[in-house]
XYZ file of C-alpha atoms in Angstrom:
462
model
C 0.000 0.000 0.000
C 1.227 3.450 -0.913
C 2.094 5.659 2.046
C 3.290 9.258 2.250
C 6.551 9.639 4.080
C 6.042 10.710 7.673
C 7.798 13.949 8.538
C 8.874 14.673 12.085
C 6.636 17.179 13.839
C 9.720 18.624 15.481
C 11.039 19.637 12.064
C 7.850 21.653 11.460
C 7.863 23.538 14.767
C 8.095 27.305 14.581
C 9.800 29.684 16.975
C 7.578 30.592 19.904
C 5.935 33.970 19.519
C 6.772 36.622 22.053
C 4.292 36.700 24.938
C 1.780 39.534 24.472
C 2.031 42.497 26.812
C -0.343 42.256 29.789
C -3.496 44.350 29.761
C -2.738 47.269 32.081
C -5.557 48.264 34.415
C -6.117 51.397 36.470
C -8.849 51.349 39.108
C -10.701 54.130 40.885
C -11.977 52.894 44.238
C -10.729 50.095 46.472
C -13.862 49.465 48.523
C -16.071 46.380 48.325
C -15.931 46.021 44.532
C -12.361 47.209 44.044
C -10.849 45.077 46.790
C -12.721 42.008 45.565
C -11.520 42.619 42.017
C -7.895 42.873 43.135
C -8.124 39.717 45.273
C -9.708 37.575 42.560
C -7.249 38.857 39.920
C -4.330 37.937 42.157
C -5.713 34.562 43.242
C -6.780 33.313 39.809
C -4.223 35.049 37.615
C -3.093 31.881 35.810
C -6.646 30.831 34.896
C -7.571 34.362 33.881
C -4.502 34.763 31.674
C -5.149 31.376 30.092
C -8.639 32.458 29.112
C -7.699 35.988 28.079
C -4.628 35.000 26.065
C -2.546 37.521 28.021
C -2.010 38.647 31.565
C -4.139 41.297 33.272
C -2.112 43.552 35.551
C -3.272 46.196 38.007
C -0.821 49.090 37.641
C -2.419 52.009 39.503
C -5.225 52.464 42.037
C -6.933 55.599 43.325
C -8.218 55.596 46.896
C -9.210 58.090 49.556
C -6.999 56.322 52.099
C -3.651 55.367 50.595
C -2.671 53.453 53.728
C -5.783 51.306 53.531
C -5.278 50.771 49.817
C -1.686 49.649 50.357
C -2.995 47.092 52.837
C -5.055 45.593 50.007
C -2.790 45.874 46.946
C 0.671 45.882 48.512
C 3.665 47.853 47.276
C 3.787 46.748 43.626
C 0.823 48.880 42.540
C 1.104 52.658 42.224
C -1.316 54.600 44.434
C -2.877 58.043 44.119
C -5.757 59.984 45.602
C -6.437 61.805 42.300
C -9.012 59.918 40.167
C -8.122 61.879 37.023
C -4.522 60.660 37.257
C -5.835 57.116 36.858
C -8.378 58.007 34.164
C -5.683 59.622 31.971
C -2.619 57.619 33.023
C -0.398 56.881 29.989
C 0.329 53.339 31.182
C -3.341 52.349 31.606
C -5.255 50.482 28.876
C -8.528 50.006 30.791
C -10.133 52.059 33.540
C -12.129 50.144 36.150
C -14.543 52.580 37.797
C -15.346 51.044 41.191
C -16.137 54.133 43.241
C -19.860 54.496 42.509
C -21.963 57.627 42.264
C -22.929 59.526 39.134
C -21.493 63.053 38.861
C -17.731 62.645 39.459
C -17.811 59.100 38.047
C -19.235 60.465 34.787
C -16.336 62.912 34.525
C -13.706 60.226 35.173
C -15.221 57.804 32.682
C -15.548 60.418 29.940
C -11.955 61.554 30.553
C -10.721 57.973 30.179
C -12.726 57.532 26.971
C -11.320 60.754 25.505
C -7.834 59.463 26.390
C -8.522 56.333 24.307
C -9.017 53.923 27.200
C -11.616 51.175 27.519
C -13.858 51.313 30.586
C -15.270 48.623 32.884
C -17.813 49.560 35.561
C -20.372 47.933 37.840
C -22.045 51.305 38.422
C -25.646 50.860 37.329
C -26.712 54.338 38.511
C -24.014 55.936 36.343
C -25.080 54.082 33.199
C -28.819 54.412 33.800
C -28.374 58.168 34.218
C -25.564 58.981 31.772
C -25.294 55.816 29.671
C -26.419 57.307 26.364
C -23.767 60.026 26.607
C -21.055 57.595 27.709
C -21.791 55.041 24.982
C -21.862 57.760 22.307
C -18.467 59.053 23.472
C -17.056 55.525 23.445
C -18.206 55.012 19.841
C -16.688 58.351 18.837
C -13.301 57.437 20.317
C -13.296 53.771 19.257
C -13.204 52.275 22.752
C -15.449 49.822 24.592
C -17.506 50.184 27.775
C -18.376 46.960 29.625
C -20.750 46.677 32.583
C -21.763 43.075 33.309
C -21.461 43.686 37.060
C -23.933 46.571 36.920
C -27.063 44.473 36.481
C -27.124 41.158 38.338
C -23.508 40.832 39.500
C -22.560 37.145 39.194
C -25.309 36.410 36.645
C -23.985 36.994 33.073
C -27.298 38.345 31.849
C -25.879 41.186 29.727
C -23.692 38.715 27.832
C -26.667 36.376 27.460
C -28.772 39.118 25.860
C -26.006 40.552 23.662
C -24.451 37.260 22.545
C -26.157 34.025 23.609
C -29.657 35.173 22.566
C -28.599 37.351 19.644
C -30.702 35.360 17.145
C -33.914 36.151 19.006
C -36.544 38.807 18.956
C -36.844 39.337 22.706
C -40.441 39.522 23.910
C -39.838 40.230 27.599
C -37.247 40.324 30.346
C -38.298 40.067 33.979
C -36.657 39.248 37.234
C -35.751 39.689 40.845
C -32.800 42.031 40.550
C -32.461 43.495 44.026
C -31.270 41.183 46.782
C -32.173 43.501 49.668
C -35.874 43.631 48.854
C -35.989 39.916 48.080
C -34.508 39.188 51.527
C -37.110 41.452 53.182
C -40.027 39.880 51.298
C -38.762 36.373 52.105
C -38.665 37.251 55.812
C -42.150 38.781 55.691
C -43.523 35.608 54.107
C -41.575 32.928 55.996
C -41.541 34.480 59.467
C -44.551 36.789 59.362
C -42.419 39.861 60.041
C -43.587 43.373 59.322
C -41.703 45.459 56.787
C -39.785 47.534 59.363
C -38.628 44.474 61.319
C -37.538 42.631 58.168
C -35.628 45.714 57.015
C -33.853 45.947 60.382
C -32.734 42.319 60.008
C -31.461 43.020 56.489
C -29.438 45.959 57.801
C -28.030 43.956 60.717
C -26.847 41.238 58.304
C -25.331 43.713 55.838
C -27.908 43.096 53.091
C -29.229 46.655 53.363
C -27.384 49.970 53.646
C -27.862 52.346 56.562
C -29.869 54.412 54.057
C -31.742 51.722 52.094
C -33.800 54.116 49.958
C -32.439 53.066 46.558
C -33.243 49.423 47.315
C -36.601 49.560 49.067
C -38.040 52.262 46.799
C -37.191 50.214 43.687
C -34.659 52.676 42.243
C -31.775 50.195 42.138
C -33.939 47.646 40.322
C -35.097 50.364 37.913
C -31.482 51.192 37.006
C -30.921 47.542 36.175
C -34.103 46.813 34.217
C -33.456 49.968 32.175
C -30.106 48.568 31.022
C -31.644 45.155 30.316
C -34.439 46.732 28.259
C -31.924 48.639 26.126
C -30.055 45.399 25.383
C -33.218 43.390 24.805
C -35.065 45.750 22.468
C -32.400 47.909 20.824
C -33.554 51.133 22.461
C -31.655 53.949 24.190
C -31.297 53.919 27.966
C -34.550 55.427 29.273
C -34.353 55.360 33.052
C -36.287 58.627 33.405
C -39.322 56.962 31.768
C -39.392 53.857 33.974
C -42.365 53.405 36.324
C -40.978 52.669 39.773
C -42.763 51.439 42.889
C -40.970 50.036 45.927
C -42.081 47.871 48.841
C -42.310 50.421 51.666
C -46.123 50.509 51.535
C -46.489 46.722 51.308
C -48.417 45.217 54.211
C -47.931 41.825 55.794
C -51.631 41.089 55.354
C -51.195 41.185 51.561
C -48.200 38.850 51.733
C -50.379 36.394 53.676
C -53.424 36.837 51.432
C -51.298 36.237 48.356
C -50.241 32.921 49.910
C -53.877 32.012 50.463
C -54.521 32.553 46.759
C -51.485 30.483 45.741
C -49.109 33.375 45.004
C -45.993 34.985 46.421
C -45.104 38.672 46.311
C -41.796 39.614 44.696
C -40.331 42.970 43.689
C -39.992 42.517 39.934
C -38.268 44.483 37.230
C -40.199 43.970 33.991
C -39.423 45.077 30.438
C -41.983 43.864 27.898
C -42.365 44.688 24.208
C -45.999 45.411 23.354
C -46.932 45.423 19.686
C -50.676 45.062 19.215
C -53.024 47.201 17.169
C -52.006 50.844 17.539
C -49.781 50.051 20.545
C -46.052 49.685 19.839
C -43.769 50.329 22.738
C -42.128 48.912 25.835
C -43.487 48.434 29.322
C -40.600 49.425 31.620
C -41.487 49.054 35.262
C -40.545 47.956 38.763
C -43.249 46.964 41.232
C -44.189 44.423 43.915
C -46.259 41.805 42.135
C -47.934 38.491 42.809
C -46.216 35.534 41.138
C -47.748 32.016 41.134
C -46.214 30.021 43.984
C -45.283 27.255 41.530
C -43.360 29.652 39.247
C -39.565 29.439 39.197
C -39.214 33.067 40.276
C -41.349 32.355 43.337
C -38.642 29.911 44.503
C -35.924 32.592 44.500
C -35.489 33.464 48.166
C -33.221 35.386 50.496
C -30.806 37.778 48.817
C -30.541 35.819 45.578
C -31.370 37.232 42.135
C -32.893 35.640 39.036
C -33.717 36.902 35.546
C -35.971 35.307 32.945
C -35.939 36.128 29.230
C -38.524 35.175 26.606
C -37.157 34.981 23.058
C -39.200 34.033 20.024
C -36.781 31.243 19.088
C -35.255 30.266 22.439
C -38.436 30.298 24.478
C -37.998 31.133 28.156
C -34.542 30.944 29.703
C -33.637 31.659 33.340
C -30.449 32.918 34.999
C -29.896 32.628 38.771
C -27.171 33.693 41.163
C -25.875 36.088 43.784
C -26.948 39.660 43.179
C -24.464 41.349 45.475
C -21.158 40.851 47.236
C -17.495 41.663 46.803
C -16.264 38.618 44.914
C -19.462 37.909 42.958
C -19.168 41.469 41.603
C -15.452 40.945 40.980
C -16.315 37.866 38.919
C -18.329 40.035 36.525
C -15.774 42.877 36.447
C -12.928 40.503 35.590
C -15.015 38.768 32.924
C -15.339 42.198 31.315
C -11.570 42.711 31.618
C -10.998 39.381 29.850
C -13.215 40.615 27.009
C -11.117 43.799 26.865
C -7.916 41.742 26.746
C -9.228 39.997 23.629
C -9.964 43.224 21.715
C -6.466 43.855 20.360
C -6.601 44.167 16.593
C -10.404 44.108 16.502
C -12.039 47.004 14.711
C -14.786 48.768 16.646
C -17.401 47.776 14.038
C -16.642 44.084 14.672
C -17.025 44.227 18.457
C -20.115 43.336 20.431
C -21.950 46.689 20.638
C -22.494 48.358 23.996
C -26.256 47.836 24.017
C -26.435 44.712 21.889
C -27.365 46.598 18.702
C -25.012 48.670 16.579
C -25.705 52.401 16.685
C -27.450 52.528 13.311
C -29.929 49.856 14.420
C -30.906 51.429 17.748
C -34.577 52.449 17.648
C -34.670 55.972 19.085
C -38.406 56.146 18.482
C -39.347 53.105 20.568
C -41.378 54.665 23.374
C -41.875 53.568 26.957
C -45.608 53.059 27.420
C -47.328 55.159 30.094
C -48.373 53.553 33.357
C -52.041 53.719 32.444
C -51.448 51.539 29.369
C -49.711 48.683 31.226
C -51.885 45.593 30.933
C -51.682 42.755 33.486
C -53.857 40.734 35.804
C -54.441 42.354 39.204
C -54.987 41.489 42.859
C -57.404 43.601 44.903
C -57.967 43.448 48.637
C -61.229 45.149 49.585
C -62.102 45.541 53.297
C -65.860 45.334 53.789
C -68.253 45.881 56.691
C -69.852 42.469 56.368
C -68.908 39.116 54.861
C -72.308 39.152 53.149
C -71.195 42.043 50.938
C -68.902 39.987 48.664
C -71.537 39.933 45.918
C -71.884 43.707 46.095
C -68.142 44.121 45.496
C -68.290 41.773 42.503
C -71.240 43.611 40.983
C -69.552 46.978 41.439
C -66.335 45.767 39.758
C -68.310 44.347 36.846
C -70.002 47.727 36.418
C -66.542 49.329 36.243
C -65.539 46.948 33.397
C -63.087 45.021 35.599
C -63.033 41.338 34.505
C -63.110 39.269 37.706
C -61.539 35.808 37.468
C -61.719 34.803 41.144
C -63.166 36.250 44.337
C -63.215 34.978 47.928
C -63.002 36.082 51.535
C -59.624 36.166 53.254
C -59.404 33.557 55.980
C -58.659 34.662 59.551
C -55.085 33.357 59.340
C -54.410 35.574 56.318
C -56.277 38.702 57.339
C -55.607 38.594 61.078
C -58.077 38.154 63.899
C -58.940 41.840 64.251
C -58.882 42.945 60.605
C -62.547 42.468 59.739
C -63.730 40.766 56.541
C -61.549 41.243 53.447
C -62.652 40.417 49.917
C -59.805 39.103 47.755
C -60.141 39.577 44.000
C -58.042 38.305 41.098
C -58.829 39.900 37.749
C -58.147 38.855 34.207
C -55.772 41.051 32.180
C -56.847 44.678 32.271
C -55.156 48.053 31.879
C -53.779 49.886 34.870
C -56.024 52.852 34.056
C -59.130 50.696 34.457
C -57.966 49.253 37.769
C -56.972 52.654 39.155
C -60.389 54.117 38.350
C -62.205 51.093 39.786
C -60.187 51.053 43.013
C -60.767 54.764 43.529
C -64.503 54.447 42.884
C -64.803 51.294 45.010
C -63.286 53.071 48.017
C -66.448 55.230 48.120
C -68.896 52.305 47.982
C -71.020 51.995 51.158
C -70.043 48.332 51.536
C -66.330 49.146 51.673
C -64.720 49.710 55.077
C -61.293 51.100 54.152
C -58.667 51.712 51.463
C -58.596 49.273 48.542
C -55.175 47.675 47.891
C -54.275 46.865 44.285
C -51.179 44.947 43.132
C -50.236 43.540 39.757
C -50.147 39.806 39.043
C -47.388 38.521 36.770
C -47.699 35.007 35.345
C -44.679 35.331 32.977
C -45.805 32.431 30.861
C -43.747 30.998 28.042
């Protein structure tokens, strides 16, 4: 049999190429996120370099306390207390903004971009507020801005939307994207705590800040769902248009009544494309909502986060993980740095775009729908003077064009021994405007004994 001569592989070997220069990183801030990023970079440097194709080296750090910073990074990293020195440092390829805030952080990031440096940040408030300006500047100067840690920390949901699900027309994105409020709601349900007591526990355990306003009023979740909506639907960042409702007014009785009906209350961020008849826009909202107790999101407890995405081709996918913490955030920041390390020689037009769609394909005209136009099922709790007045409540709602799917009295365990009779109502899908008008009118009905509580119901079906 004819055989080709076998040539030694050693004879074909080529000289080893020179090792590429490490990616040089400057970081502003050495608090929770910054310290975690430095630790994970140092601990896993071999694995990170193997994945990036080059080393990633921290060369300069800005901190308020240089002594504290030296205790974290040692003596091999240059230190400064001037953020602009890091942002414009000639030996820095990528700026990691880990200080937080919006005003000064915007200035540092824009200065780095103008100096031709890539940017990595986990600062969701910065991008929700100034993202359109920052992304436009980055395109103008041919650099990249990465922000995986800004949305759900250890969950790679931005990468999933921009890359893994890129073949899909996204129909909706929804999730539990604030660990503080999820911890509070879990405590209210599992232990019967009131809101204030559950918040105090969250603060004692470090899940909530001394000033928890951004978390409990839904602002943090709104920052995040705004960024997810931009990536899902190819729209600009529209935080100012988001409808935001927190959990401060939520009562324990409604948590218990939701359980009676087979639901659990979660603070959800929801971005949903609505294209029906004359309606073409995006629902962009954060609110406490009832979720069926059998739904996957209803099983997400404590401080954990989870995001679900519905694509026309993929169907529903779910992403679960820690939504806060030093090293979980560092995991996302370093993943972004690895992406930056791989950019050498890649033209800007060939990179993954900042918001998942290249600038020419972003739909500036895609509007956020007003609150009144949001269409979901609803939960109503109606206190009445007598248990015999259930039928009167049902008749009144029907007269207000509210489609009632289920109605029953709250049991004593749910409502409390001294609460008086409470009528619980689940509606079919109806606009928020209709429910608001009905709840307001119902409060004046002679059968009704107090304020009517209305919450949305989200089934998030595939």
